[in-house]
PDB file of C-alpha atoms in Angstrom:
ATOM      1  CA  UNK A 151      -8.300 -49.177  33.576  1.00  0.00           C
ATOM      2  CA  UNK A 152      -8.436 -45.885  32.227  1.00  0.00           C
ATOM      3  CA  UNK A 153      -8.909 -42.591  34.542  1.00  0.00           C
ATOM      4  CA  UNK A 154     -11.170 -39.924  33.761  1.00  0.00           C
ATOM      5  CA  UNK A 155      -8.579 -36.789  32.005  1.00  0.00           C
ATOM      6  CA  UNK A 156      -7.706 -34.066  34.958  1.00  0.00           C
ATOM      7  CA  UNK A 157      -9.806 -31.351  35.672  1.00  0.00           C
ATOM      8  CA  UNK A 158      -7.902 -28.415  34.702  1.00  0.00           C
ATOM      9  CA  UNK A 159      -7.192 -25.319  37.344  1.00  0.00           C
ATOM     10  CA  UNK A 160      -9.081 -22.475  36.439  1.00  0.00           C
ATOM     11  CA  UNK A 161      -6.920 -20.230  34.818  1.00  0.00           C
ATOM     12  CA  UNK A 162      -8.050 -15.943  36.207  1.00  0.00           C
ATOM     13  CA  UNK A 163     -10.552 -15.138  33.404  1.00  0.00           C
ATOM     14  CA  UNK A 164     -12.177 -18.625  34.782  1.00  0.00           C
ATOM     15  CA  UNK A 165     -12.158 -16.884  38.296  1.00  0.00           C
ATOM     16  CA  UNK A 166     -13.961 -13.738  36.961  1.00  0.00           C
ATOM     17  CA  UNK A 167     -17.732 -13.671  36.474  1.00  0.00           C
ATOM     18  CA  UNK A 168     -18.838 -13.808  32.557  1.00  0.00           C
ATOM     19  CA  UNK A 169     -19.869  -9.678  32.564  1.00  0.00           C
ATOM     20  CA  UNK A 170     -16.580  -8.906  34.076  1.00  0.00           C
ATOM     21  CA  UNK A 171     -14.707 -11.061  31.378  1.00  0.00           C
ATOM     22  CA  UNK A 172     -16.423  -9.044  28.089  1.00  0.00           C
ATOM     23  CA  UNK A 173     -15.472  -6.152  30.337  1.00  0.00           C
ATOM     24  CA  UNK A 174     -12.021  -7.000  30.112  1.00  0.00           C
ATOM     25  CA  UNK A 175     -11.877  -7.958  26.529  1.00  0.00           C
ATOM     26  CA  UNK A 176     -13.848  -4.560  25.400  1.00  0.00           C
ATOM     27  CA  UNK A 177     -11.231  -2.538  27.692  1.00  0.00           C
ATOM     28  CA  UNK A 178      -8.627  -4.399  25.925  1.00  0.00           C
ATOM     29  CA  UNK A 179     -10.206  -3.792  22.680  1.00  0.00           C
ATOM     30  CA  UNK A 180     -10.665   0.307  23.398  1.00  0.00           C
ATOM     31  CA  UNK A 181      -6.596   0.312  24.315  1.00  0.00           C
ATOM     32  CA  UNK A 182      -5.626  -0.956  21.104  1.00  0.00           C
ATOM     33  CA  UNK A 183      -7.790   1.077  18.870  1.00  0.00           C
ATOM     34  CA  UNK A 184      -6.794   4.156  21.088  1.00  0.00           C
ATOM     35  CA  UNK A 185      -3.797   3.109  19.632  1.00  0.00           C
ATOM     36  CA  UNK A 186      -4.401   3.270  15.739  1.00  0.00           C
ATOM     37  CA  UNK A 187      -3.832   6.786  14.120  1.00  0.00           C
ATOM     38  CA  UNK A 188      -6.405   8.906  14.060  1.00  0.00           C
ATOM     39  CA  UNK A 189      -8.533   9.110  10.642  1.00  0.00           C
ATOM     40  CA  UNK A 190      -7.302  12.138   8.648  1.00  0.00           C
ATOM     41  CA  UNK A 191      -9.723  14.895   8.859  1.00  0.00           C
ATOM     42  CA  UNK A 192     -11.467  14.922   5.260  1.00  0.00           C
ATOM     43  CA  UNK A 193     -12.022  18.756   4.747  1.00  0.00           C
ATOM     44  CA  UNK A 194      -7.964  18.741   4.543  1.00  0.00           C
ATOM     45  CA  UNK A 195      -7.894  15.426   2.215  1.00  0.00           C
ATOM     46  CA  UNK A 196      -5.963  16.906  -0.713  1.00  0.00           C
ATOM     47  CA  UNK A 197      -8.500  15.242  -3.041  1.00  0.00           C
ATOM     48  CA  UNK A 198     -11.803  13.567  -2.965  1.00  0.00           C
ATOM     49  CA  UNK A 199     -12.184  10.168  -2.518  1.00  0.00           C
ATOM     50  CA  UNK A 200     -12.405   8.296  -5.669  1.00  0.00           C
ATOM     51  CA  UNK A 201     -15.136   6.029  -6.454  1.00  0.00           C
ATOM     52  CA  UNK A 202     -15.690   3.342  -8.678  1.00  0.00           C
ATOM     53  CA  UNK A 203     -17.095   4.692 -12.405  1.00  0.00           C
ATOM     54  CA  UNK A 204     -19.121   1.776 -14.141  1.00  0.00           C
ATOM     55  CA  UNK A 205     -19.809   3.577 -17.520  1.00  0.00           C
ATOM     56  CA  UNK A 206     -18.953   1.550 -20.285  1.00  0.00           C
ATOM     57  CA  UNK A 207     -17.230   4.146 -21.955  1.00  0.00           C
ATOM     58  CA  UNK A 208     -14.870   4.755 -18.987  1.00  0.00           C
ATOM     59  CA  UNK A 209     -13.539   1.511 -18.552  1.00  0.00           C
ATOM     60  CA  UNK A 210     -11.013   1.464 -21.700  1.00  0.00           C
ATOM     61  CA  UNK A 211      -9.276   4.951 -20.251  1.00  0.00           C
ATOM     62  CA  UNK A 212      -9.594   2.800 -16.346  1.00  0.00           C
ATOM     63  CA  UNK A 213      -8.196   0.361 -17.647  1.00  0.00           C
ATOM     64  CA  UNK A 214      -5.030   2.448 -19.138  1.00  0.00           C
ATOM     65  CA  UNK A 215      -4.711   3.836 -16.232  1.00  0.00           C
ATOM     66  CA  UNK A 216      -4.448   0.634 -13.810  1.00  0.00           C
ATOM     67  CA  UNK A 217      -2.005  -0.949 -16.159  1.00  0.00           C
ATOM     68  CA  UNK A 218       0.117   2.973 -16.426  1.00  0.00           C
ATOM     69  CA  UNK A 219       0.084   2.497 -12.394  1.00  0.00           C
ATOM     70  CA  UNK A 220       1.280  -0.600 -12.088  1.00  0.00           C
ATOM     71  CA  UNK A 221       4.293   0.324 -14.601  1.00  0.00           C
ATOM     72  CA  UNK A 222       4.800   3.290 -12.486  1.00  0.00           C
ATOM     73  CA  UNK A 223       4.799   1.571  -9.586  1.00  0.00           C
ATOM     74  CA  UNK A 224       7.162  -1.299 -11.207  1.00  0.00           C
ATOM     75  CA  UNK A 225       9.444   1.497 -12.293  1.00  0.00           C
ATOM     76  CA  UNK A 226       9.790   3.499  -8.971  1.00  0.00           C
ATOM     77  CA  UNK A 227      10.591  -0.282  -7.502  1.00  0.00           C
ATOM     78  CA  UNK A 228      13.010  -1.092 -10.195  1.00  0.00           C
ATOM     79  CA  UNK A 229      14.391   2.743  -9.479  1.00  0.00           C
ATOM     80  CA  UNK A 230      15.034   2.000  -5.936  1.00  0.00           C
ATOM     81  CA  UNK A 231      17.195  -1.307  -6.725  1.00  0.00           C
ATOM     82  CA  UNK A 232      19.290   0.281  -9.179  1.00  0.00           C
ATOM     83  CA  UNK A 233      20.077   3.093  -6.236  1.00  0.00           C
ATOM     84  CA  UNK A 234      20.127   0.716  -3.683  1.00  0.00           C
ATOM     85  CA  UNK A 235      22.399  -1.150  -5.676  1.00  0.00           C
ATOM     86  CA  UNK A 236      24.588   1.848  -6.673  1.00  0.00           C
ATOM     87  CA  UNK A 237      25.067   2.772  -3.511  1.00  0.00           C
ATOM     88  CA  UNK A 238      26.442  -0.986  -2.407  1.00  0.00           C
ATOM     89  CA  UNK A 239      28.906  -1.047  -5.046  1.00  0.00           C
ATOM     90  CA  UNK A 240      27.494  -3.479  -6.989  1.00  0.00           C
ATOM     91  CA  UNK A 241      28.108  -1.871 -10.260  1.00  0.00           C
ATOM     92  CA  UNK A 242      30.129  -1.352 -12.588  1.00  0.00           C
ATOM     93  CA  UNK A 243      30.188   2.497 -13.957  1.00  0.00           C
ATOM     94  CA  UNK A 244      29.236   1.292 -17.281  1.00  0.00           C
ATOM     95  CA  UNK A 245      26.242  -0.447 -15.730  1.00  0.00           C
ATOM     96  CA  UNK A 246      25.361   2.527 -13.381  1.00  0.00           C
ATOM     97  CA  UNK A 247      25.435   4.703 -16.602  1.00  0.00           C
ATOM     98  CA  UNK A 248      23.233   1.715 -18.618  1.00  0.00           C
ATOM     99  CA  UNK A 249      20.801   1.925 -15.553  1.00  0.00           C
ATOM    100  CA  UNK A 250      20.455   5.500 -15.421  1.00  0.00           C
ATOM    101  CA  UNK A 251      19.682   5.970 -19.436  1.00  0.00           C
ATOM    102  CA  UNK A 252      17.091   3.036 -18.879  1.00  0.00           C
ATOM    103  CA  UNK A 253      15.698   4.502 -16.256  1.00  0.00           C
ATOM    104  CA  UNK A 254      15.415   7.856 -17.497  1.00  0.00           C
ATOM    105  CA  UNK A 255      14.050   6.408 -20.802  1.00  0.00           C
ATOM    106  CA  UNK A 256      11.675   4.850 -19.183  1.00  0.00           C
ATOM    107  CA  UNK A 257      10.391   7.865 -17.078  1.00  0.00           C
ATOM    108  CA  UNK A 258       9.868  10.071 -20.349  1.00  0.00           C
ATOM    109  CA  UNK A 259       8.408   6.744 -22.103  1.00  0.00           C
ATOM    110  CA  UNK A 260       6.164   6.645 -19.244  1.00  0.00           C
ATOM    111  CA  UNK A 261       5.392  10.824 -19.102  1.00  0.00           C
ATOM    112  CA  UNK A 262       4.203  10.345 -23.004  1.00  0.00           C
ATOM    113  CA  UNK A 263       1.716   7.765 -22.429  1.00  0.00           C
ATOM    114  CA  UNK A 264       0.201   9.657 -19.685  1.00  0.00           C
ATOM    115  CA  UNK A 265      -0.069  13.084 -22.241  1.00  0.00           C
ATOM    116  CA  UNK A 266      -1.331  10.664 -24.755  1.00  0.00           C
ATOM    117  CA  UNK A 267      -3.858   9.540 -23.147  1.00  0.00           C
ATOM    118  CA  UNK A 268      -4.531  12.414 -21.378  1.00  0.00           C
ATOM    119  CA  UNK A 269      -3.698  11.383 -17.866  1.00  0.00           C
ATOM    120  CA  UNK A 270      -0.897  13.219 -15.318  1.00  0.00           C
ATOM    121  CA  UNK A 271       1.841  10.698 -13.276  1.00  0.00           C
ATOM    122  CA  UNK A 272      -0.098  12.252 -10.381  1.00  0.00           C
ATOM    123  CA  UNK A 273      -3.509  10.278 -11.923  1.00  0.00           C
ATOM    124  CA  UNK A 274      -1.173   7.279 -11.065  1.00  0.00           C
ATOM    125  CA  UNK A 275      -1.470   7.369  -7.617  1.00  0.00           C
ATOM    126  CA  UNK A 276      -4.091   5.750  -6.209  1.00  0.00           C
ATOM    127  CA  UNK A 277      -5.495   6.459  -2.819  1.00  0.00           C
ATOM    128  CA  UNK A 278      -5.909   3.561  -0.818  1.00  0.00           C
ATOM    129  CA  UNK A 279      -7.990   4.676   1.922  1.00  0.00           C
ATOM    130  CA  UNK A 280      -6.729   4.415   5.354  1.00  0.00           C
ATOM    131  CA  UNK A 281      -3.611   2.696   3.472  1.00  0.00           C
ATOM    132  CA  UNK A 282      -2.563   6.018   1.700  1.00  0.00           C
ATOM    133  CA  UNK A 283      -1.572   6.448  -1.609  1.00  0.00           C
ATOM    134  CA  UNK A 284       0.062   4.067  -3.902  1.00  0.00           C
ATOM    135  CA  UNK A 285       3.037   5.869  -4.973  1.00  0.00           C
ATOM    136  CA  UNK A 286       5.432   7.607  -2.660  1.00  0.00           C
ATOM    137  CA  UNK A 287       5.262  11.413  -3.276  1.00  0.00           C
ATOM    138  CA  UNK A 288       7.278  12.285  -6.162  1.00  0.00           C
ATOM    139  CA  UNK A 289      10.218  14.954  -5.098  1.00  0.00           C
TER     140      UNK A 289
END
């Protein structure tokens, strides 16, 4: 013989009346966006917003610069190891020195594609919105 399944105890939103439960929740919701920064004021945004270009003949230097950013960005990353890793111990001095001339080849490499095809490091970094830019400033 099977028994009908518990009723449940109504847990305190249950208690409330339905208004006073959406009150709740959009309190709740105005705390946590009260919470989020604050949107940066555009008239002091250091540069405009960039939009999307959809001319054909744009898309061959776009597309130079996406793949230049993500080398950039791969670079700065692999820059960071090699620090972070200096400054463990982990290598050797004849490594640190092999790691700094790679490095440093690799940063002039990477300032002669940009002149070549006629782009600055700071074309690079991409703003991602409320995200920021790419690329960490460059000292």
């Amino acid at each position: 013989m099977s028994h009908p399944p518990p009723e449940e105890e109504p847990g305190p939103a249950d208690r409330l009346e339905p208004d006073h439960r959406w009150d709740e929740v959009a309190q709740a919701a105005a705390r946590a966006f009260a919470l989020l920064p604050a949107p940066a004021d555009e008239s002091t945004s250091p540069r405009p917003p960039q939009r999307l270009n959809t001319d054909p003949d744009h898309v061959q230097q776009d597309l130079i610069r996406l793949v230049l950013t993500i080398v950039e960005l791969l670079r700065q990353l692999m820059e960071r190891t090699a620090l972070h890793r200096v400054d463990q111990g982990d290598l050797s001095e004849e490594e640190e020195e092999r790691v700094g001339l790679t490095l440093m080849t690799l940063q002039d490499r990477m300032a002669d594609l940009c002149e070549q095809h006629g782009l600055t490091m700071a074309d690079l970094n991409l703003d991602l919105g409320p995200l920021g830019s790419l690329l960490p400033p460059r000292d």
